[in-house]
PDBQT receptor file of N, H, CA, C and O in Angstrom, charges set to zero:
ATOM      1  N   MET A   1      34.921 158.826  55.305  1.00  0.00    +0.000 N 
ATOM      2  CA  MET A   1      34.307 157.638  54.748  1.00  0.00    +0.000 C 
ATOM      3  C   MET A   1      33.775 156.719  55.853  1.00  0.00    +0.000 C 
ATOM      4  O   MET A   1      32.831 155.961  55.629  1.00  0.00    +0.000 OA
ATOM      5  N   GLN A   2      34.368 156.784  57.020  1.00  0.00    +0.000 N 
ATOM      6  H   GLN A   2      35.135 157.400  57.202  1.00  0.00    +0.000 HD
ATOM      7  CA  GLN A   2      33.907 155.927  58.109  1.00  0.00    +0.000 C 
ATOM      8  C   GLN A   2      32.513 156.331  58.592  1.00  0.00    +0.000 C 
ATOM      9  O   GLN A   2      31.771 155.502  59.119  1.00  0.00    +0.000 OA
ATOM     10  N   SER A   3      32.160 157.607  58.412  1.00  0.00    +0.000 N 
ATOM     11  H   SER A   3      32.762 158.281  57.984  1.00  0.00    +0.000 HD
ATOM     12  CA  SER A   3      30.844 158.048  58.884  1.00  0.00    +0.000 C 
ATOM     13  C   SER A   3      29.725 157.335  58.144  1.00  0.00    +0.000 C 
ATOM     14  O   SER A   3      28.675 157.067  58.728  1.00  0.00    +0.000 OA
ATOM     15  N   PHE A   4      29.931 157.020  56.858  1.00  0.00    +0.000 N 
ATOM     16  H   PHE A   4      30.784 157.237  56.383  1.00  0.00    +0.000 HD
ATOM     17  CA  PHE A   4      28.903 156.297  56.107  1.00  0.00    +0.000 C 
ATOM     18  C   PHE A   4      28.650 154.921  56.717  1.00  0.00    +0.000 C 
ATOM     19  O   PHE A   4      27.505 154.486  56.835  1.00  0.00    +0.000 OA
ATOM     20  N   ARG A   5      29.710 154.254  57.097  1.00  0.00    +0.000 N 
ATOM     21  H   ARG A   5      30.641 154.607  57.001  1.00  0.00    +0.000 HD
ATOM     22  CA  ARG A   5      29.557 152.937  57.720  1.00  0.00    +0.000 C 
ATOM     23  C   ARG A   5      28.879 153.045  59.070  1.00  0.00    +0.000 C 
ATOM     24  O   ARG A   5      28.042 152.215  59.423  1.00  0.00    +0.000 OA
ATOM     25  N   ALA A   6      29.247 154.080  59.830  1.00  0.00    +0.000 N 
ATOM     26  H   ALA A   6      29.927 154.754  59.543  1.00  0.00    +0.000 HD
ATOM     27  CA  ALA A   6      28.650 154.267  61.148  1.00  0.00    +0.000 C 
ATOM     28  C   ALA A   6      27.150 154.542  61.032  1.00  0.00    +0.000 C 
ATOM     29  O   ALA A   6      26.366 154.028  61.830  1.00  0.00    +0.000 OA
ATOM     30  N   ILE A   7      26.751 155.330  60.066  1.00  0.00    +0.000 N 
ATOM     31  H   ILE A   7      27.388 155.747  59.417  1.00  0.00    +0.000 HD
ATOM     32  CA  ILE A   7      25.329 155.629  59.883  1.00  0.00    +0.000 C 
ATOM     33  C   ILE A   7      24.571 154.373  59.461  1.00  0.00    +0.000 C 
ATOM     34  O   ILE A   7      23.450 154.145  59.915  1.00  0.00    +0.000 OA
ATOM     35  N   ASP A   8      25.169 153.563  58.601  1.00  0.00    +0.000 N 
ATOM     36  H   ASP A   8      26.079 153.748  58.232  1.00  0.00    +0.000 HD
ATOM     37  CA  ASP A   8      24.539 152.299  58.210  1.00  0.00    +0.000 C 
ATOM     38  C   ASP A   8      24.345 151.392  59.418  1.00  0.00    +0.000 C 
ATOM     39  O   ASP A   8      23.289 150.779  59.573  1.00  0.00    +0.000 OA
ATOM     40  N   LEU A   9      25.358 151.306  60.274  1.00  0.00    +0.000 N 
ATOM     41  H   LEU A   9      26.216 151.804  60.148  1.00  0.00    +0.000 HD
ATOM     42  CA  LEU A   9      25.258 150.472  61.470  1.00  0.00    +0.000 C 
ATOM     43  C   LEU A   9      24.217 151.014  62.435  1.00  0.00    +0.000 C 
ATOM     44  O   LEU A   9      23.499 150.245  63.074  1.00  0.00    +0.000 OA
ATOM     45  N   LEU A  10      24.130 152.331  62.544  1.00  0.00    +0.000 N 
ATOM     46  H   LEU A  10      24.713 152.957  62.025  1.00  0.00    +0.000 HD
ATOM     47  CA  LEU A  10      23.117 152.937  63.407  1.00  0.00    +0.000 C 
ATOM     48  C   LEU A  10      21.719 152.548  62.933  1.00  0.00    +0.000 C 
ATOM     49  O   LEU A  10      20.864 152.179  63.738  1.00  0.00    +0.000 OA
ATOM     50  N   GLY A  11      21.492 152.631  61.630  1.00  0.00    +0.000 N 
ATOM     51  H   GLY A  11      22.186 152.930  60.975  1.00  0.00    +0.000 HD
ATOM     52  CA  GLY A  11      20.190 152.261  61.083  1.00  0.00    +0.000 C 
ATOM     53  C   GLY A  11      19.883 150.788  61.273  1.00  0.00    +0.000 C 
ATOM     54  O   GLY A  11      18.743 150.423  61.562  1.00  0.00    +0.000 OA
ATOM     55  N   ALA A  12      20.886 149.939  61.114  1.00  0.00    +0.000 N 
ATOM     56  H   ALA A  12      21.812 150.235  60.880  1.00  0.00    +0.000 HD
ATOM     57  CA  ALA A  12      20.678 148.496  61.280  1.00  0.00    +0.000 C 
ATOM     58  C   ALA A  12      20.423 148.132  62.740  1.00  0.00    +0.000 C 
ATOM     59  O   ALA A  12      19.672 147.198  63.020  1.00  0.00    +0.000 OA
ATOM     60  N   ALA A  13      21.036 148.856  63.669  1.00  0.00    +0.000 N 
ATOM     61  H   ALA A  13      21.646 149.615  63.441  1.00  0.00    +0.000 HD
ATOM     62  CA  ALA A  13      20.898 148.540  65.087  1.00  0.00    +0.000 C 
ATOM     63  C   ALA A  13      19.652 149.156  65.719  1.00  0.00    +0.000 C 
ATOM     64  O   ALA A  13      19.218 148.708  66.780  1.00  0.00    +0.000 OA
ATOM     65  N   TYR A  14      19.068 150.175  65.085  1.00  0.00    +0.000 N 
ATOM     66  H   TYR A  14      19.420 150.539  64.223  1.00  0.00    +0.000 HD
ATOM     67  CA  TYR A  14      17.941 150.891  65.694  1.00  0.00    +0.000 C 
ATOM     68  C   TYR A  14      16.785 149.975  66.095  1.00  0.00    +0.000 C 
ATOM     69  O   TYR A  14      16.312 150.086  67.226  1.00  0.00    +0.000 OA
ATOM     70  N   PRO A  15      16.307 149.085  65.239  1.00  0.00    +0.000 N 
ATOM     71  CA  PRO A  15      15.176 148.234  65.634  1.00  0.00    +0.000 C 
ATOM     72  C   PRO A  15      15.487 147.313  66.813  1.00  0.00    +0.000 C 
ATOM     73  O   PRO A  15      14.591 146.950  67.574  1.00  0.00    +0.000 OA
ATOM     74  N   HIS A  16      16.752 146.939  66.962  1.00  0.00    +0.000 N 
ATOM     75  H   HIS A  16      17.480 147.234  66.343  1.00  0.00    +0.000 HD
ATOM     76  CA  HIS A  16      17.130 146.067  68.075  1.00  0.00    +0.000 C 
ATOM     77  C   HIS A  16      17.094 146.821  69.404  1.00  0.00    +0.000 C 
ATOM     78  O   HIS A  16      16.750 146.251  70.439  1.00  0.00    +0.000 OA
ATOM     79  N   GLY A  17      17.450 148.098  69.367  1.00  0.00    +0.000 N 
ATOM     80  H   GLY A  17      17.730 148.561  68.526  1.00  0.00    +0.000 HD
ATOM     81  CA  GLY A  17      17.430 148.905  70.583  1.00  0.00    +0.000 C 
ATOM     82  C   GLY A  17      16.065 149.456  70.935  1.00  0.00    +0.000 C 
ATOM     83  O   GLY A  17      15.822 149.832  72.082  1.00  0.00    +0.000 OA
ATOM     84  N   HIS A  18      15.164 149.506  69.951  1.00  0.00    +0.000 N 
ATOM     85  H   HIS A  18      15.362 149.200  69.020  1.00  0.00    +0.000 HD
ATOM     86  CA  HIS A  18      13.826 150.061  70.143  1.00  0.00    +0.000 C 
ATOM     87  C   HIS A  18      12.791 149.156  69.477  1.00  0.00    +0.000 C 
ATOM     88  O   HIS A  18      12.135 149.571  68.522  1.00  0.00    +0.000 OA
ATOM     89  N   PRO A  19      12.636 147.925  69.968  1.00  0.00    +0.000 N 
ATOM     90  CA  PRO A  19      11.778 146.961  69.259  1.00  0.00    +0.000 C 
ATOM     91  C   PRO A  19      10.295 147.336  69.216  1.00  0.00    +0.000 C 
ATOM     92  O   PRO A  19       9.587 146.905  68.306  1.00  0.00    +0.000 OA
ATOM     93  N   ASP A  20       9.813 148.119  70.164  1.00  0.00    +0.000 N 
ATOM     94  H   ASP A  20      10.388 148.470  70.903  1.00  0.00    +0.000 HD
ATOM     95  CA  ASP A  20       8.396 148.465  70.198  1.00  0.00    +0.000 C 
ATOM     96  C   ASP A  20       8.103 149.846  69.625  1.00  0.00    +0.000 C 
ATOM     97  O   ASP A  20       6.962 150.307  69.675  1.00  0.00    +0.000 OA
ATOM     98  N   SER A  21       9.093 150.493  69.096  1.00  0.00    +0.000 N 
ATOM     99  H   SER A  21      10.019 150.119  69.055  1.00  0.00    +0.000 HD
ATOM    100  CA  SER A  21       8.922 151.849  68.580  1.00  0.00    +0.000 C 
ATOM    101  C   SER A  21       8.240 151.841  67.210  1.00  0.00    +0.000 C 
ATOM    102  O   SER A  21       8.545 151.000  66.364  1.00  0.00    +0.000 OA
ATOM    103  N   PRO A  22       7.314 152.784  66.996  1.00  0.00    +0.000 N 
ATOM    104  CA  PRO A  22       6.698 152.903  65.673  1.00  0.00    +0.000 C 
ATOM    105  C   PRO A  22       7.599 153.646  64.675  1.00  0.00    +0.000 C 
ATOM    106  O   PRO A  22       7.283 153.732  63.489  1.00  0.00    +0.000 OA
ATOM    107  N   VAL A  23       8.705 154.170  65.165  1.00  0.00    +0.000 N 
ATOM    108  H   VAL A  23       8.961 154.100  66.129  1.00  0.00    +0.000 HD
ATOM    109  CA  VAL A  23       9.611 154.945  64.321  1.00  0.00    +0.000 C 
ATOM    110  C   VAL A  23      10.322 154.016  63.343  1.00  0.00    +0.000 C 
ATOM    111  O   VAL A  23      10.791 152.942  63.719  1.00  0.00    +0.000 OA
ATOM    112  N   ARG A  24      10.396 154.442  62.087  1.00  0.00    +0.000 N 
ATOM    113  H   ARG A  24      10.015 155.315  61.782  1.00  0.00    +0.000 HD
ATOM    114  CA  ARG A  24      11.137 153.704  61.068  1.00  0.00    +0.000 C 
ATOM    115  C   ARG A  24      12.364 154.516  60.707  1.00  0.00    +0.000 C 
ATOM    116  O   ARG A  24      12.328 155.746  60.727  1.00  0.00    +0.000 OA
ATOM    117  N   TYR A  25      13.412 153.859  60.390  1.00  0.00    +0.000 N 
ATOM    118  H   TYR A  25      13.442 152.859  60.374  1.00  0.00    +0.000 HD
ATOM    119  CA  TYR A  25      14.688 154.503  60.104  1.00  0.00    +0.000 C 
ATOM    120  C   TYR A  25      14.952 154.427  58.616  1.00  0.00    +0.000 C 
ATOM    121  O   TYR A  25      14.870 153.355  58.017  1.00  0.00    +0.000 OA
ATOM    122  N   LEU A  26      15.271 155.562  58.022  1.00  0.00    +0.000 N 
ATOM    123  H   LEU A  26      15.338 156.432  58.508  1.00  0.00    +0.000 HD
ATOM    124  CA  LEU A  26      15.564 155.608  56.596  1.00  0.00    +0.000 C 
ATOM    125  C   LEU A  26      16.885 156.322  56.396  1.00  0.00    +0.000 C 
ATOM    126  O   LEU A  26      17.062 157.450  56.856  1.00  0.00    +0.000 OA
ATOM    127  N   GLY A  27      17.804 155.676  55.718  1.00  0.00    +0.000 N 
ATOM    128  H   GLY A  27      17.660 154.760  55.344  1.00  0.00    +0.000 HD
ATOM    129  CA  GLY A  27      19.078 156.304  55.392  1.00  0.00    +0.000 C 
ATOM    130  C   GLY A  27      19.021 156.858  53.974  1.00  0.00    +0.000 C 
ATOM    131  O   GLY A  27      18.638 156.151  53.041  1.00  0.00    +0.000 OA
ATOM    132  N   TYR A  28      19.396 158.107  53.816  1.00  0.00    +0.000 N 
ATOM    133  H   TYR A  28      19.706 158.681  54.574  1.00  0.00    +0.000 HD
ATOM    134  CA  TYR A  28      19.362 158.748  52.502  1.00  0.00    +0.000 C 
ATOM    135  C   TYR A  28      20.749 159.268  52.171  1.00  0.00    +0.000 C 
ATOM    136  O   TYR A  28      21.349 159.989  52.969  1.00  0.00    +0.000 OA
ATOM    137  N   HIS A  29      21.255 158.916  51.018  1.00  0.00    +0.000 N 
ATOM    138  H   HIS A  29      20.768 158.330  50.370  1.00  0.00    +0.000 HD
ATOM    139  CA  HIS A  29      22.559 159.389  50.574  1.00  0.00    +0.000 C 
ATOM    140  C   HIS A  29      22.336 160.345  49.411  1.00  0.00    +0.000 C 
ATOM    141  O   HIS A  29      21.901 159.921  48.341  1.00  0.00    +0.000 OA
ATOM    142  N   PRO A  30      22.631 161.653  49.607  1.00  0.00    +0.000 N 
ATOM    143  CA  PRO A  30      22.350 162.623  48.557  1.00  0.00    +0.000 C 
ATOM    144  C   PRO A  30      23.361 162.639  47.421  1.00  0.00    +0.000 C 
ATOM    145  O   PRO A  30      23.213 163.408  46.471  1.00  0.00    +0.000 OA
ATOM    146  N   GLY A  31      24.369 161.814  47.506  1.00  0.00    +0.000 N 
ATOM    147  H   GLY A  31      24.490 161.189  48.278  1.00  0.00    +0.000 HD
ATOM    148  CA  GLY A  31      25.435 161.846  46.515  1.00  0.00    +0.000 C 
ATOM    149  C   GLY A  31      26.613 162.649  47.052  1.00  0.00    +0.000 C 
ATOM    150  O   GLY A  31      26.740 162.833  48.262  1.00  0.00    +0.000 OA
ATOM    151  N   VAL A  32      27.451 163.115  46.181  1.00  0.00    +0.000 N 
ATOM    152  H   VAL A  32      27.348 162.965  45.198  1.00  0.00    +0.000 HD
ATOM    153  CA  VAL A  32      28.633 163.866  46.584  1.00  0.00    +0.000 C 
ATOM    154  C   VAL A  32      28.232 165.311  46.852  1.00  0.00    +0.000 C 
ATOM    155  O   VAL A  32      27.606 165.958  46.012  1.00  0.00    +0.000 OA
ATOM    156  N   VAL A  33      28.596 165.804  48.017  1.00  0.00    +0.000 N 
ATOM    157  H   VAL A  33      29.105 165.279  48.699  1.00  0.00    +0.000 HD
ATOM    158  CA  VAL A  33      28.260 167.164  48.422  1.00  0.00    +0.000 C 
ATOM    159  C   VAL A  33      29.547 167.966  48.579  1.00  0.00    +0.000 C 
ATOM    160  O   VAL A  33      30.513 167.492  49.177  1.00  0.00    +0.000 OA
ATOM    161  N   ARG A  34      29.555 169.178  48.040  1.00  0.00    +0.000 N 
ATOM    162  H   ARG A  34      28.770 169.563  47.553  1.00  0.00    +0.000 HD
ATOM    163  CA  ARG A  34      30.723 170.056  48.157  1.00  0.00    +0.000 C 
ATOM    164  C   ARG A  34      30.844 170.557  49.589  1.00  0.00    +0.000 C 
ATOM    165  O   ARG A  34      29.945 171.225  50.100  1.00  0.00    +0.000 OA
ATOM    166  N   THR A  35      31.948 170.235  50.225  1.00  0.00    +0.000 N 
ATOM    167  H   THR A  35      32.678 169.692  49.809  1.00  0.00    +0.000 HD
ATOM    168  CA  THR A  35      32.192 170.660  51.604  1.00  0.00    +0.000 C 
ATOM    169  C   THR A  35      33.609 171.196  51.715  1.00  0.00    +0.000 C 
ATOM    170  O   THR A  35      34.332 171.262  50.721  1.00  0.00    +0.000 OA
ATOM    171  N   GLY A  36      34.003 171.574  52.907  1.00  0.00    +0.000 N 
ATOM    172  H   GLY A  36      33.416 171.521  53.715  1.00  0.00    +0.000 HD
ATOM    173  CA  GLY A  36      35.352 172.059  53.157  1.00  0.00    +0.000 C 
ATOM    174  C   GLY A  36      36.312 170.963  53.579  1.00  0.00    +0.000 C 
ATOM    175  O   GLY A  36      37.428 171.254  54.007  1.00  0.00    +0.000 OA
ATOM    176  N   ILE A  37      35.905 169.723  53.470  1.00  0.00    +0.000 N 
ATOM    177  H   ILE A  37      34.998 169.486  53.122  1.00  0.00    +0.000 HD
ATOM    178  CA  ILE A  37      36.735 168.608  53.922  1.00  0.00    +0.000 C 
ATOM    179  C   ILE A  37      38.093 168.549  53.216  1.00  0.00    +0.000 C 
ATOM    180  O   ILE A  37      39.087 168.247  53.876  1.00  0.00    +0.000 OA
ATOM    181  N   PRO A  38      38.188 168.821  51.902  1.00  0.00    +0.000 N 
ATOM    182  CA  PRO A  38      39.507 168.718  51.266  1.00  0.00    +0.000 C 
ATOM    183  C   PRO A  38      40.581 169.597  51.914  1.00  0.00    +0.000 C 
ATOM    184  O   PRO A  38      41.765 169.265  51.847  1.00  0.00    +0.000 OA
ATOM    185  N   ALA A  39      40.196 170.694  52.530  1.00  0.00    +0.000 N 
ATOM    186  H   ALA A  39      39.235 170.964  52.584  1.00  0.00    +0.000 HD
ATOM    187  CA  ALA A  39      41.182 171.584  53.145  1.00  0.00    +0.000 C 
ATOM    188  C   ALA A  39      41.938 170.905  54.280  1.00  0.00    +0.000 C 
ATOM    189  O   ALA A  39      43.062 171.298  54.590  1.00  0.00    +0.000 OA
ATOM    190  N   ALA A  40      41.347 169.901  54.899  1.00  0.00    +0.000 N 
ATOM    191  H   ALA A  40      40.434 169.581  54.646  1.00  0.00    +0.000 HD
ATOM    192  CA  ALA A  40      41.978 169.209  56.019  1.00  0.00    +0.000 C 
ATOM    193  C   ALA A  40      42.825 168.010  55.574  1.00  0.00    +0.000 C 
ATOM    194  O   ALA A  40      43.436 167.351  56.415  1.00  0.00    +0.000 OA
ATOM    195  N   GLN A  41      42.871 167.722  54.300  1.00  0.00    +0.000 N 
ATOM    196  H   GLN A  41      42.375 168.257  53.617  1.00  0.00    +0.000 HD
ATOM    197  CA  GLN A  41      43.597 166.560  53.802  1.00  0.00    +0.000 C 
ATOM    198  C   GLN A  41      44.985 166.958  53.317  1.00  0.00    +0.000 C 
ATOM    199  O   GLN A  41      45.204 168.098  52.907  1.00  0.00    +0.000 OA
ATOM    200  N   PRO A  42      45.916 166.018  53.365  1.00  0.00    +0.000 N 
ATOM    201  CA  PRO A  42      47.262 166.303  52.852  1.00  0.00    +0.000 C 
ATOM    202  C   PRO A  42      47.286 166.278  51.323  1.00  0.00    +0.000 C 
ATOM    203  O   PRO A  42      46.435 165.649  50.694  1.00  0.00    +0.000 OA
ATOM    204  N   GLN A  43      48.251 166.958  50.738  1.00  0.00    +0.000 N 
ATOM    205  H   GLN A  43      48.943 167.469  51.249  1.00  0.00    +0.000 HD
ATOM    206  CA  GLN A  43      48.456 166.889  49.290  1.00  0.00    +0.000 C 
ATOM    207  C   GLN A  43      49.028 165.522  48.964  1.00  0.00    +0.000 C 
ATOM    208  O   GLN A  43      49.760 165.001  49.805  1.00  0.00    +0.000 OA
ATOM    209  N   PRO A  44      48.777 164.905  47.860  1.00  0.00    +0.000 N 
ATOM    210  CA  PRO A  44      47.976 165.323  46.710  1.00  0.00    +0.000 C 
ATOM    211  C   PRO A  44      46.496 164.986  46.852  1.00  0.00    +0.000 C 
ATOM    212  O   PRO A  44      45.699 165.310  45.972  1.00  0.00    +0.000 OA
ATOM    213  N   LEU A  45      46.123 164.335  47.957  1.00  0.00    +0.000 N 
ATOM    214  H   LEU A  45      46.771 164.071  48.672  1.00  0.00    +0.000 HD
ATOM    215  CA  LEU A  45      44.721 163.972  48.156  1.00  0.00    +0.000 C 
ATOM    216  C   LEU A  45      43.834 165.215  48.178  1.00  0.00    +0.000 C 
ATOM    217  O   LEU A  45      42.708 165.174  47.682  1.00  0.00    +0.000 OA
ATOM    218  N   ARG A  46      44.322 166.316  48.743  1.00  0.00    +0.000 N 
ATOM    219  H   ARG A  46      45.236 166.349  49.145  1.00  0.00    +0.000 HD
ATOM    220  CA  ARG A  46      43.553 167.564  48.792  1.00  0.00    +0.000 C 
ATOM    221  C   ARG A  46      43.217 168.046  47.391  1.00  0.00    +0.000 C 
ATOM    222  O   ARG A  46      42.079 168.435  47.126  1.00  0.00    +0.000 OA
ATOM    223  N   ALA A  47      44.190 168.026  46.496  1.00  0.00    +0.000 N 
ATOM    224  H   ALA A  47      45.114 167.711  46.711  1.00  0.00    +0.000 HD
ATOM    225  CA  ALA A  47      43.958 168.496  45.125  1.00  0.00    +0.000 C 
ATOM    226  C   ALA A  47      42.983 167.578  44.388  1.00  0.00    +0.000 C 
ATOM    227  O   ALA A  47      42.092 168.052  43.683  1.00  0.00    +0.000 OA
ATOM    228  N   LEU A  48      43.151 166.281  44.550  1.00  0.00    +0.000 N 
ATOM    229  H   LEU A  48      43.875 165.897  45.123  1.00  0.00    +0.000 HD
ATOM    230  CA  LEU A  48      42.277 165.328  43.862  1.00  0.00    +0.000 C 
ATOM    231  C   LEU A  48      40.837 165.401  44.368  1.00  0.00    +0.000 C 
ATOM    232  O   LEU A  48      39.895 165.448  43.577  1.00  0.00    +0.000 OA
ATOM    233  N   SER A  49      40.678 165.410  45.679  1.00  0.00    +0.000 N 
ATOM    234  H   SER A  49      41.443 165.372  46.321  1.00  0.00    +0.000 HD
ATOM    235  CA  SER A  49      39.320 165.451  46.217  1.00  0.00    +0.000 C 
ATOM    236  C   SER A  49      38.671 166.812  45.956  1.00  0.00    +0.000 C 
ATOM    237  O   SER A  49      37.468 166.882  45.705  1.00  0.00    +0.000 OA
ATOM    238  N   GLY A  50      39.449 167.887  46.011  1.00  0.00    +0.000 N 
ATOM    239  H   GLY A  50      40.426 167.831  46.215  1.00  0.00    +0.000 HD
ATOM    240  CA  GLY A  50      38.907 169.205  45.705  1.00  0.00    +0.000 C 
ATOM    241  C   GLY A  50      38.422 169.298  44.272  1.00  0.00    +0.000 C 
ATOM    242  O   GLY A  50      37.357 169.857  44.009  1.00  0.00    +0.000 OA
ATOM    243  N   ALA A  51      39.201 168.753  43.338  1.00  0.00    +0.000 N 
ATOM    244  H   ALA A  51      40.066 168.299  43.552  1.00  0.00    +0.000 HD
ATOM    245  CA  ALA A  51      38.791 168.762  41.932  1.00  0.00    +0.000 C 
ATOM    246  C   ALA A  51      37.557 167.887  41.716  1.00  0.00    +0.000 C 
ATOM    247  O   ALA A  51      36.665 168.257  40.953  1.00  0.00    +0.000 OA
ATOM    248  N   SER A  52      37.497 166.744  42.373  1.00  0.00    +0.000 N 
ATOM    249  H   SER A  52      38.222 166.444  42.994  1.00  0.00    +0.000 HD
ATOM    250  CA  SER A  52      36.337 165.856  42.240  1.00  0.00    +0.000 C 
ATOM    251  C   SER A  52      35.073 166.520  42.779  1.00  0.00    +0.000 C 
ATOM    252  O   SER A  52      34.008 166.444  42.165  1.00  0.00    +0.000 OA
ATOM    253  N   LEU A  53      35.204 167.169  43.931  1.00  0.00    +0.000 N 
ATOM    254  H   LEU A  53      36.069 167.231  44.430  1.00  0.00    +0.000 HD
ATOM    255  CA  LEU A  53      34.030 167.844  44.496  1.00  0.00    +0.000 C 
ATOM    256  C   LEU A  53      33.584 169.009  43.621  1.00  0.00    +0.000 C 
ATOM    257  O   LEU A  53      32.387 169.261  43.483  1.00  0.00    +0.000 OA
ATOM    258  N   ALA A  54      34.536 169.714  43.033  1.00  0.00    +0.000 N 
ATOM    259  H   ALA A  54      35.508 169.510  43.145  1.00  0.00    +0.000 HD
ATOM    260  CA  ALA A  54      34.175 170.825  42.158  1.00  0.00    +0.000 C 
ATOM    261  C   ALA A  54      33.444 170.340  40.908  1.00  0.00    +0.000 C 
ATOM    262  O   ALA A  54      32.544 171.016  40.411  1.00  0.00    +0.000 OA
ATOM    263  N   MET A  55      33.826 169.177  40.404  1.00  0.00    +0.000 N 
ATOM    264  H   MET A  55      34.558 168.628  40.808  1.00  0.00    +0.000 HD
ATOM    265  CA  MET A  55      33.205 168.643  39.188  1.00  0.00    +0.000 C 
ATOM    266  C   MET A  55      31.883 167.937  39.444  1.00  0.00    +0.000 C 
ATOM    267  O   MET A  55      30.924 168.125  38.695  1.00  0.00    +0.000 OA
ATOM    268  N   PHE A  56      31.825 167.128  40.495  1.00  0.00    +0.000 N 
ATOM    269  H   PHE A  56      32.605 166.975  41.103  1.00  0.00    +0.000 HD
ATOM    270  CA  PHE A  56      30.680 166.244  40.691  1.00  0.00    +0.000 C 
ATOM    271  C   PHE A  56      29.809 166.593  41.889  1.00  0.00    +0.000 C 
ATOM    272  O   PHE A  56      28.687 166.101  42.002  1.00  0.00    +0.000 OA
ATOM    273  N   GLY A  57      30.305 167.425  42.773  1.00  0.00    +0.000 N 
ATOM    274  H   GLY A  57      31.217 167.825  42.681  1.00  0.00    +0.000 HD
ATOM    275  CA  GLY A  57      29.579 167.728  43.991  1.00  0.00    +0.000 C 
ATOM    276  C   GLY A  57      28.420 168.688  43.783  1.00  0.00    +0.000 C 
ATOM    277  O   GLY A  57      28.450 169.554  42.908  1.00  0.00    +0.000 OA
ATOM    278  N   VAL A  58      27.401 168.514  44.609  1.00  0.00    +0.000 N 
ATOM    279  H   VAL A  58      27.376 167.811  45.320  1.00  0.00    +0.000 HD
ATOM    280  CA  VAL A  58      26.284 169.450  44.618  1.00  0.00    +0.000 C 
ATOM    281  C   VAL A  58      26.437 170.351  45.837  1.00  0.00    +0.000 C 
ATOM    282  O   VAL A  58      27.130 169.986  46.786  1.00  0.00    +0.000 OA
ATOM    283  N   SER A  59      25.811 171.509  45.828  1.00  0.00    +0.000 N 
ATOM    284  H   SER A  59      25.248 171.805  45.056  1.00  0.00    +0.000 HD
ATOM    285  CA  SER A  59      25.954 172.433  46.944  1.00  0.00    +0.000 C 
ATOM    286  C   SER A  59      25.235 171.887  48.178  1.00  0.00    +0.000 C 
ATOM    287  O   SER A  59      24.314 171.078  48.064  1.00  0.00    +0.000 OA
ATOM    288  N   VAL A  60      25.656 172.331  49.331  1.00  0.00    +0.000 N 
ATOM    289  H   VAL A  60      26.404 172.988  49.423  1.00  0.00    +0.000 HD
ATOM    290  CA  VAL A  60      25.054 171.896  50.576  1.00  0.00    +0.000 C 
ATOM    291  C   VAL A  60      23.586 172.334  50.650  1.00  0.00    +0.000 C 
ATOM    292  O   VAL A  60      22.745 171.604  51.174  1.00  0.00    +0.000 OA
ATOM    293  N   GLU A  61      23.289 173.497  50.137  1.00  0.00    +0.000 N 
ATOM    294  H   GLU A  61      23.972 174.090  49.710  1.00  0.00    +0.000 HD
ATOM    295  CA  GLU A  61      21.900 173.973  50.155  1.00  0.00    +0.000 C 
ATOM    296  C   GLU A  61      21.008 173.050  49.367  1.00  0.00    +0.000 C 
ATOM    297  O   GLU A  61      19.804 173.289  49.270  1.00  0.00    +0.000 OA
TER     298      GLU A  61
């Protein structure tokens, strides 16, 4: 969950670090994506997050 905050901060800080750049920064959140992250979590969080990803997650492809 911390990665979402870090990406938001990166996007907010980009114009300050590159004020003359023509590059624009766009953050896109695809929603819940099925990944292998639940395997690294302790029970019961592993079971809950695994079930949530199975129900609501979209494939990585």
